[in-house]
Amino acid sequence: MRLLWNWYGHHIARIQWSGVLSDNFNICNGVRQGGILSPFLFEVCIDELSLCLRSVHIGCRLSNMIVNHLLFADDAIIFAPSAKSLQQLLDICSKFALSHNVVFNVVKSQCLIVSSRSNFIRRPTFQLSGASLPYTECYKYLRHMINSALSDDQDIMKQTRSLYARANVIIRKFSHASLNTKLMLFRAYCYIRLSALEYYVPVLVQQITSCL
């Protein structure tokens, strides 16, 4: 603990612009970018937010569990079955930001309402850290597209285009390699994309491997 306290208590930086270095200035919050311990230290801090959100028992019921948030590194999703519940969760995030000196990027934060086609949903104004959140019909989270209609078509097309692009790179750059080498590269370089396209995998694989 003393090592970490000394390390982050004397954390300074300089900015280089057009070959000119600025004076030293102190960094009062955040973790070192690229540091080995940075993900763990950030996880320790953000875990308190997760505990606060879980303690209120507000969210969407999944079997016997109540789920109201997803956290992956510094990407967070807050969800609730009603506007009032969502604002309560956002208020918890705002209080956490004040008490832990955390700044939520409101510019990159958006609201998405999942509703039936037959019902008109009024769009209330949601507040996070004193700022209003804009609305969107489609949001990108961890490279996947989530839309208000809960349709996978847009995400499947995006993943399909990415898969074909990766396969074309293999075909172009390794045109003289053996078929076994191309298949090995395809599995290593492209197969990770197939998890989102499970239904279309047989057709896609047949089309792509026929070009290898």
C-alpha atoms as a PDB file:
ATOM      1  CA  MET A   1       0.000   0.000   0.000  1.00  0.00           C
ATOM      2  CA  ARG A   2       2.870   2.379   0.768  1.00  0.00           C
ATOM      3  CA  LEU A   3       4.364   1.673  -2.640  1.00  0.00           C
ATOM      4  CA  LEU A   4       1.080   2.474  -4.399  1.00  0.00           C
ATOM      5  CA  TRP A   5       0.557   5.560  -2.257  1.00  0.00           C
ATOM      6  CA  ASN A   6       4.040   6.841  -3.063  1.00  0.00           C
ATOM      7  CA  TRP A   7       3.667   5.922  -6.728  1.00  0.00           C
ATOM      8  CA  TYR A   8       0.359   7.672  -7.320  1.00  0.00           C
ATOM      9  CA  GLY A   9       0.932  10.413  -4.756  1.00  0.00           C
ATOM     10  CA  HIS A  10       3.842  11.758  -6.805  1.00  0.00           C
ATOM     11  CA  HIS A  11       2.374  11.172 -10.244  1.00  0.00           C
ATOM     12  CA  ILE A  12       3.405  13.953 -12.636  1.00  0.00           C
ATOM     13  CA  ALA A  13       3.279  14.383 -16.397  1.00  0.00           C
ATOM     14  CA  ARG A  14       4.244  16.743 -19.212  1.00  0.00           C
ATOM     15  CA  ILE A  15       2.682  17.443 -22.602  1.00  0.00           C
ATOM     16  CA  GLN A  16       4.722  17.567 -25.785  1.00  0.00           C
ATOM     17  CA  TRP A  17       3.385  19.752 -28.597  1.00  0.00           C
ATOM     18  CA  SER A  18       5.349  20.519 -31.779  1.00  0.00           C
ATOM     19  CA  GLY A  19       8.562  19.472 -30.094  1.00  0.00           C
ATOM     20  CA  VAL A  20       7.987  21.731 -27.071  1.00  0.00           C
ATOM     21  CA  LEU A  21       7.517  20.247 -23.575  1.00  0.00           C
ATOM     22  CA  SER A  22       5.239  21.843 -21.025  1.00  0.00           C
ATOM     23  CA  ASP A  23       6.030  22.281 -17.360  1.00  0.00           C
ATOM     24  CA  ASN A  24       5.382  19.400 -14.982  1.00  0.00           C
ATOM     25  CA  PHE A  25       1.880  19.102 -13.547  1.00  0.00           C
ATOM     26  CA  ASN A  26       0.380  16.743 -11.003  1.00  0.00           C
ATOM     27  CA  ILE A  27      -2.121  14.005 -11.922  1.00  0.00           C
ATOM     28  CA  CYS A  28      -4.651  13.794  -9.110  1.00  0.00           C
ATOM     29  CA  ASN A  29      -6.823  10.903 -10.273  1.00  0.00           C
ATOM     30  CA  GLY A  30      -6.930   7.976 -12.698  1.00  0.00           C
ATOM     31  CA  VAL A  31      -4.537   5.099 -13.268  1.00  0.00           C
ATOM     32  CA  ARG A  32      -1.447   4.877 -15.425  1.00  0.00           C
ATOM     33  CA  GLN A  33      -2.304   4.133 -19.028  1.00  0.00           C
ATOM     34  CA  GLY A  34      -0.751   0.831 -20.087  1.00  0.00           C
ATOM     35  CA  GLY A  35       0.290  -0.061 -16.551  1.00  0.00           C
ATOM     36  CA  ILE A  36       0.186  -3.720 -15.556  1.00  0.00           C
ATOM     37  CA  LEU A  37      -1.647  -2.944 -12.316  1.00  0.00           C
ATOM     38  CA  SER A  38      -3.987  -0.362 -13.861  1.00  0.00           C
ATOM     39  CA  PRO A  39      -6.844  -2.765 -14.788  1.00  0.00           C
ATOM     40  CA  PHE A  40      -6.800  -4.313 -11.306  1.00  0.00           C
ATOM     41  CA  LEU A  41      -6.709  -0.933  -9.536  1.00  0.00           C
ATOM     42  CA  PHE A  42      -9.557   0.400 -11.670  1.00  0.00           C
ATOM     43  CA  GLU A  43     -11.534  -2.764 -10.984  1.00  0.00           C
ATOM     44  CA  VAL A  44     -11.141  -2.239  -7.233  1.00  0.00           C
ATOM     45  CA  CYS A  45     -12.553   1.262  -7.577  1.00  0.00           C
ATOM     46  CA  ILE A  46     -15.405   0.515  -9.973  1.00  0.00           C
ATOM     47  CA  ASP A  47     -16.470  -2.556  -7.998  1.00  0.00           C
ATOM     48  CA  GLU A  48     -17.888  -0.201  -5.365  1.00  0.00           C
ATOM     49  CA  LEU A  49     -20.234   1.230  -7.977  1.00  0.00           C
ATOM     50  CA  SER A  50     -21.384  -2.288  -8.825  1.00  0.00           C
ATOM     51  CA  LEU A  51     -22.085  -2.976  -5.136  1.00  0.00           C
ATOM     52  CA  CYS A  52     -24.073   0.254  -4.812  1.00  0.00           C
ATOM     53  CA  LEU A  53     -26.201  -0.571  -7.853  1.00  0.00           C
ATOM     54  CA  ARG A  54     -26.879  -4.115  -6.687  1.00  0.00           C
ATOM     55  CA  SER A  55     -27.864  -3.012  -3.184  1.00  0.00           C
ATOM     56  CA  VAL A  56     -30.995  -1.119  -4.302  1.00  0.00           C
ATOM     57  CA  HIS A  57     -32.702  -4.179  -5.874  1.00  0.00           C
ATOM     58  CA  ILE A  58     -33.959  -2.134  -8.828  1.00  0.00           C
ATOM     59  CA  GLY A  59     -33.652  -3.565 -12.324  1.00  0.00           C
ATOM     60  CA  CYS A  60     -34.759  -6.304 -14.671  1.00  0.00           C
ATOM     61  CA  ARG A  61     -35.640  -9.677 -13.232  1.00  0.00           C
ATOM     62  CA  LEU A  62     -33.787 -12.643 -14.678  1.00  0.00           C
ATOM     63  CA  SER A  63     -35.065 -15.832 -13.057  1.00  0.00           C
ATOM     64  CA  ASN A  64     -34.380 -15.223  -9.350  1.00  0.00           C
ATOM     65  CA  MET A  65     -31.869 -12.426  -9.960  1.00  0.00           C
ATOM     66  CA  ILE A  66     -32.316  -8.692 -10.419  1.00  0.00           C
ATOM     67  CA  VAL A  67     -29.855  -7.305 -12.956  1.00  0.00           C
ATOM     68  CA  ASN A  68     -29.443  -3.583 -13.518  1.00  0.00           C
ATOM     69  CA  HIS A  69     -25.967  -3.074 -14.944  1.00  0.00           C
ATOM     70  CA  LEU A  70     -23.123  -4.529 -16.979  1.00  0.00           C
ATOM     71  CA  LEU A  71     -19.506  -3.461 -16.501  1.00  0.00           C
ATOM     72  CA  PHE A  72     -16.581  -4.181 -18.789  1.00  0.00           C
ATOM     73  CA  ALA A  73     -13.466  -2.142 -17.969  1.00  0.00           C
ATOM     74  CA  ASP A  74     -14.642   1.477 -18.263  1.00  0.00           C
ATOM     75  CA  ASP A  75     -17.713   0.640 -20.385  1.00  0.00           C
ATOM     76  CA  ALA A  76     -20.944   0.501 -18.384  1.00  0.00           C
ATOM     77  CA  ILE A  77     -24.580  -0.181 -19.212  1.00  0.00           C
ATOM     78  CA  ILE A  78     -27.366   0.719 -16.769  1.00  0.00           C
ATOM     79  CA  PHE A  79     -30.831  -0.667 -17.477  1.00  0.00           C
ATOM     80  CA  ALA A  80     -34.196  -0.764 -15.747  1.00  0.00           C
ATOM     81  CA  PRO A  81     -37.817  -1.676 -16.592  1.00  0.00           C
ATOM     82  CA  SER A  82     -39.144   1.872 -16.020  1.00  0.00           C
ATOM     83  CA  ALA A  83     -38.032   5.482 -16.413  1.00  0.00           C
ATOM     84  CA  LYS A  84     -38.271   6.146 -12.675  1.00  0.00           C
ATOM     85  CA  SER A  85     -36.091   3.151 -11.857  1.00  0.00           C
ATOM     86  CA  LEU A  86     -33.507   4.133 -14.455  1.00  0.00           C
ATOM     87  CA  GLN A  87     -33.224   7.649 -13.054  1.00  0.00           C
ATOM     88  CA  GLN A  88     -32.740   6.203  -9.569  1.00  0.00           C
ATOM     89  CA  LEU A  89     -29.841   4.122 -10.863  1.00  0.00           C
ATOM     90  CA  LEU A  90     -28.366   7.132 -12.653  1.00  0.00           C
ATOM     91  CA  ASP A  91     -28.608   9.113  -9.408  1.00  0.00           C
ATOM     92  CA  ILE A  92     -26.553   6.409  -7.709  1.00  0.00           C
ATOM     93  CA  CYS A  93     -23.934   6.774 -10.453  1.00  0.00           C
ATOM     94  CA  SER A  94     -23.926  10.562  -9.991  1.00  0.00           C
ATOM     95  CA  LYS A  95     -23.389  10.246  -6.230  1.00  0.00           C
ATOM     96  CA  PHE A  96     -20.622   7.713  -6.829  1.00  0.00           C
ATOM     97  CA  ALA A  97     -18.916  10.129  -9.219  1.00  0.00           C
ATOM     98  CA  LEU A  98     -18.907  12.859  -6.568  1.00  0.00           C
ATOM     99  CA  SER A  99     -17.710  10.675  -3.709  1.00  0.00           C
ATOM    100  CA  HIS A 100     -14.993   8.882  -5.724  1.00  0.00           C
ATOM    101  CA  ASN A 101     -13.825  11.758  -7.929  1.00  0.00           C
ATOM    102  CA  VAL A 102     -14.949   9.914 -11.067  1.00  0.00           C
ATOM    103  CA  VAL A 103     -16.076  11.708 -14.217  1.00  0.00           C
ATOM    104  CA  PHE A 104     -18.643   9.996 -16.428  1.00  0.00           C
ATOM    105  CA  ASN A 105     -18.337  10.944 -20.087  1.00  0.00           C
ATOM    106  CA  VAL A 106     -21.849  12.250 -20.700  1.00  0.00           C
ATOM    107  CA  VAL A 107     -20.994  13.087 -24.320  1.00  0.00           C
ATOM    108  CA  LYS A 108     -20.481   9.383 -25.071  1.00  0.00           C
ATOM    109  CA  SER A 109     -23.475   8.264 -22.968  1.00  0.00           C
ATOM    110  CA  GLN A 110     -26.847   7.648 -24.602  1.00  0.00           C
ATOM    111  CA  CYS A 111     -30.322   6.410 -23.721  1.00  0.00           C
ATOM    112  CA  LEU A 112     -32.087   3.640 -25.622  1.00  0.00           C
ATOM    113  CA  ILE A 113     -35.708   2.633 -25.058  1.00  0.00           C
ATOM    114  CA  VAL A 114     -36.808  -0.868 -26.038  1.00  0.00           C
ATOM    115  CA  SER A 115     -40.524  -0.746 -26.815  1.00  0.00           C
ATOM    116  CA  SER A 116     -43.156  -2.603 -28.787  1.00  0.00           C
ATOM    117  CA  ARG A 117     -44.093  -1.296 -32.220  1.00  0.00           C
ATOM    118  CA  SER A 118     -47.724  -0.774 -31.278  1.00  0.00           C
ATOM    119  CA  ASN A 119     -47.119   1.390 -28.196  1.00  0.00           C
ATOM    120  CA  PHE A 120     -45.919   4.983 -28.204  1.00  0.00           C
ATOM    121  CA  ILE A 121     -43.382   5.601 -25.459  1.00  0.00           C
ATOM    122  CA  ARG A 122     -42.852   9.069 -24.047  1.00  0.00           C
ATOM    123  CA  ARG A 123     -39.206   9.994 -23.819  1.00  0.00           C
ATOM    124  CA  PRO A 124     -38.429  11.502 -20.415  1.00  0.00           C
ATOM    125  CA  THR A 125     -35.251  13.444 -19.756  1.00  0.00           C
ATOM    126  CA  PHE A 126     -32.636  11.456 -17.883  1.00  0.00           C
ATOM    127  CA  GLN A 127     -29.919  13.199 -15.880  1.00  0.00           C
ATOM    128  CA  LEU A 128     -26.395  11.987 -15.152  1.00  0.00           C
ATOM    129  CA  SER A 129     -24.073  14.206 -13.122  1.00  0.00           C
ATOM    130  CA  GLY A 130     -26.304  17.188 -13.844  1.00  0.00           C
ATOM    131  CA  ALA A 131     -26.325  16.712 -17.636  1.00  0.00           C
ATOM    132  CA  SER A 132     -29.137  15.451 -19.866  1.00  0.00           C
ATOM    133  CA  LEU A 133     -28.503  12.252 -21.777  1.00  0.00           C
ATOM    134  CA  PRO A 134     -29.343  12.123 -25.514  1.00  0.00           C
ATOM    135  CA  TYR A 135     -31.409   9.360 -27.101  1.00  0.00           C
ATOM    136  CA  THR A 136     -30.415   6.896 -29.780  1.00  0.00           C
ATOM    137  CA  GLU A 137     -32.114   4.099 -31.713  1.00  0.00           C
ATOM    138  CA  CYS A 138     -28.943   2.037 -31.987  1.00  0.00           C
ATOM    139  CA  TYR A 139     -25.926   1.738 -29.702  1.00  0.00           C
ATOM    140  CA  LYS A 140     -22.571   0.020 -30.157  1.00  0.00           C
ATOM    141  CA  TYR A 141     -21.389  -1.920 -27.104  1.00  0.00           C
ATOM    142  CA  LEU A 142     -18.312  -4.124 -27.139  1.00  0.00           C
ATOM    143  CA  ARG A 143     -18.375  -4.142 -30.971  1.00  0.00           C
ATOM    144  CA  HIS A 144     -21.995  -5.297 -31.120  1.00  0.00           C
ATOM    145  CA  MET A 145     -24.962  -3.231 -32.253  1.00  0.00           C
ATOM    146  CA  ILE A 146     -27.959  -3.024 -29.910  1.00  0.00           C
ATOM    147  CA  ASN A 147     -31.092  -1.340 -31.250  1.00  0.00           C
ATOM    148  CA  SER A 148     -34.463  -0.350 -29.837  1.00  0.00           C
ATOM    149  CA  ALA A 149     -36.255  -3.121 -31.768  1.00  0.00           C
ATOM    150  CA  LEU A 150     -33.888  -5.808 -30.403  1.00  0.00           C
ATOM    151  CA  SER A 151     -33.205  -6.953 -33.953  1.00  0.00           C
ATOM    152  CA  ASP A 152     -29.930  -8.684 -34.797  1.00  0.00           C
ATOM    153  CA  ASP A 153     -30.008  -7.839 -38.514  1.00  0.00           C
ATOM    154  CA  GLN A 154     -27.739  -4.786 -38.307  1.00  0.00           C
ATOM    155  CA  ASP A 155     -25.245  -6.496 -36.029  1.00  0.00           C
ATOM    156  CA  ILE A 156     -25.177  -9.638 -38.182  1.00  0.00           C
ATOM    157  CA  MET A 157     -24.536  -7.580 -41.322  1.00  0.00           C
ATOM    158  CA  LYS A 158     -21.736  -5.683 -39.564  1.00  0.00           C
ATOM    159  CA  GLN A 159     -20.079  -8.890 -38.374  1.00  0.00           C
ATOM    160  CA  THR A 160     -20.552 -10.490 -41.804  1.00  0.00           C
ATOM    161  CA  ARG A 161     -18.834  -7.589 -43.582  1.00  0.00           C
ATOM    162  CA  SER A 162     -15.984  -7.748 -41.092  1.00  0.00           C
ATOM    163  CA  LEU A 163     -15.627 -11.497 -41.610  1.00  0.00           C
ATOM    164  CA  TYR A 164     -15.514 -11.185 -45.397  1.00  0.00           C
ATOM    165  CA  ALA A 165     -12.962  -8.351 -45.114  1.00  0.00           C
ATOM    166  CA  ARG A 166     -10.655 -10.482 -42.959  1.00  0.00           C
ATOM    167  CA  ALA A 167     -11.019 -13.450 -45.297  1.00  0.00           C
ATOM    168  CA  ASN A 168     -10.233 -11.252 -48.322  1.00  0.00           C
ATOM    169  CA  VAL A 169      -7.042 -10.092 -46.624  1.00  0.00           C
ATOM    170  CA  ILE A 170      -5.946 -13.718 -46.286  1.00  0.00           C
ATOM    171  CA  ILE A 171      -6.819 -14.455 -49.919  1.00  0.00           C
ATOM    172  CA  ARG A 172      -4.920 -11.379 -51.152  1.00  0.00           C
ATOM    173  CA  LYS A 173      -1.792 -11.583 -49.002  1.00  0.00           C
ATOM    174  CA  PHE A 174      -1.390 -15.368 -48.946  1.00  0.00           C
ATOM    175  CA  SER A 175      -2.499 -16.283 -52.452  1.00  0.00           C
ATOM    176  CA  HIS A 176       0.529 -18.540 -52.991  1.00  0.00           C
ATOM    177  CA  ALA A 177       0.250 -20.344 -49.649  1.00  0.00           C
ATOM    178  CA  SER A 178      -1.076 -23.868 -49.399  1.00  0.00           C
ATOM    179  CA  LEU A 179      -4.736 -24.548 -48.633  1.00  0.00           C
ATOM    180  CA  ASN A 180      -3.891 -25.923 -45.180  1.00  0.00           C
ATOM    181  CA  THR A 181      -2.008 -22.712 -44.353  1.00  0.00           C
ATOM    182  CA  LYS A 182      -4.926 -20.577 -45.514  1.00  0.00           C
ATOM    183  CA  LEU A 183      -7.367 -22.614 -43.447  1.00  0.00           C
ATOM    184  CA  MET A 184      -5.122 -22.289 -40.400  1.00  0.00           C
ATOM    185  CA  LEU A 185      -4.983 -18.510 -40.888  1.00  0.00           C
ATOM    186  CA  PHE A 186      -8.738 -18.416 -41.377  1.00  0.00           C
ATOM    187  CA  ARG A 187      -9.341 -20.211 -38.089  1.00  0.00           C
ATOM    188  CA  ALA A 188      -6.892 -17.955 -36.225  1.00  0.00           C
ATOM    189  CA  TYR A 189      -7.787 -14.647 -37.852  1.00  0.00           C
ATOM    190  CA  CYS A 190     -11.469 -14.989 -38.685  1.00  0.00           C
ATOM    191  CA  TYR A 191     -13.056 -17.643 -36.495  1.00  0.00           C
ATOM    192  CA  ILE A 192     -13.485 -15.259 -33.571  1.00  0.00           C
ATOM    193  CA  ARG A 193     -16.052 -13.410 -35.673  1.00  0.00           C
ATOM    194  CA  LEU A 194     -18.189 -16.488 -36.184  1.00  0.00           C
ATOM    195  CA  SER A 195     -19.574 -16.524 -32.624  1.00  0.00           C
ATOM    196  CA  ALA A 196     -21.972 -13.720 -33.517  1.00  0.00           C
ATOM    197  CA  LEU A 197     -22.983 -15.429 -36.758  1.00  0.00           C
ATOM    198  CA  GLU A 198     -23.684 -18.935 -35.501  1.00  0.00           C
ATOM    199  CA  TYR A 199     -26.818 -19.371 -37.606  1.00  0.00           C
ATOM    200  CA  TYR A 200     -25.025 -18.380 -40.820  1.00  0.00           C
ATOM    201  CA  VAL A 201     -21.706 -20.103 -40.146  1.00  0.00           C
ATOM    202  CA  PRO A 202     -22.152 -23.135 -42.472  1.00  0.00           C
ATOM    203  CA  VAL A 203     -23.044 -20.947 -45.458  1.00  0.00           C
ATOM    204  CA  LEU A 204     -20.358 -18.370 -44.767  1.00  0.00           C
ATOM    205  CA  VAL A 205     -17.614 -20.924 -44.253  1.00  0.00           C
ATOM    206  CA  GLN A 206     -18.567 -22.733 -47.440  1.00  0.00           C
ATOM    207  CA  GLN A 207     -18.534 -19.496 -49.462  1.00  0.00           C
ATOM    208  CA  ILE A 208     -15.239 -18.239 -48.029  1.00  0.00           C
ATOM    209  CA  THR A 209     -13.259 -21.476 -48.054  1.00  0.00           C
ATOM    210  CA  SER A 210     -14.268 -22.056 -51.669  1.00  0.00           C
ATOM    211  CA  CYS A 211     -12.275 -18.922 -52.515  1.00  0.00           C
ATOM    212  CA  LEU A 212      -9.159 -19.905 -50.546  1.00  0.00           C
END
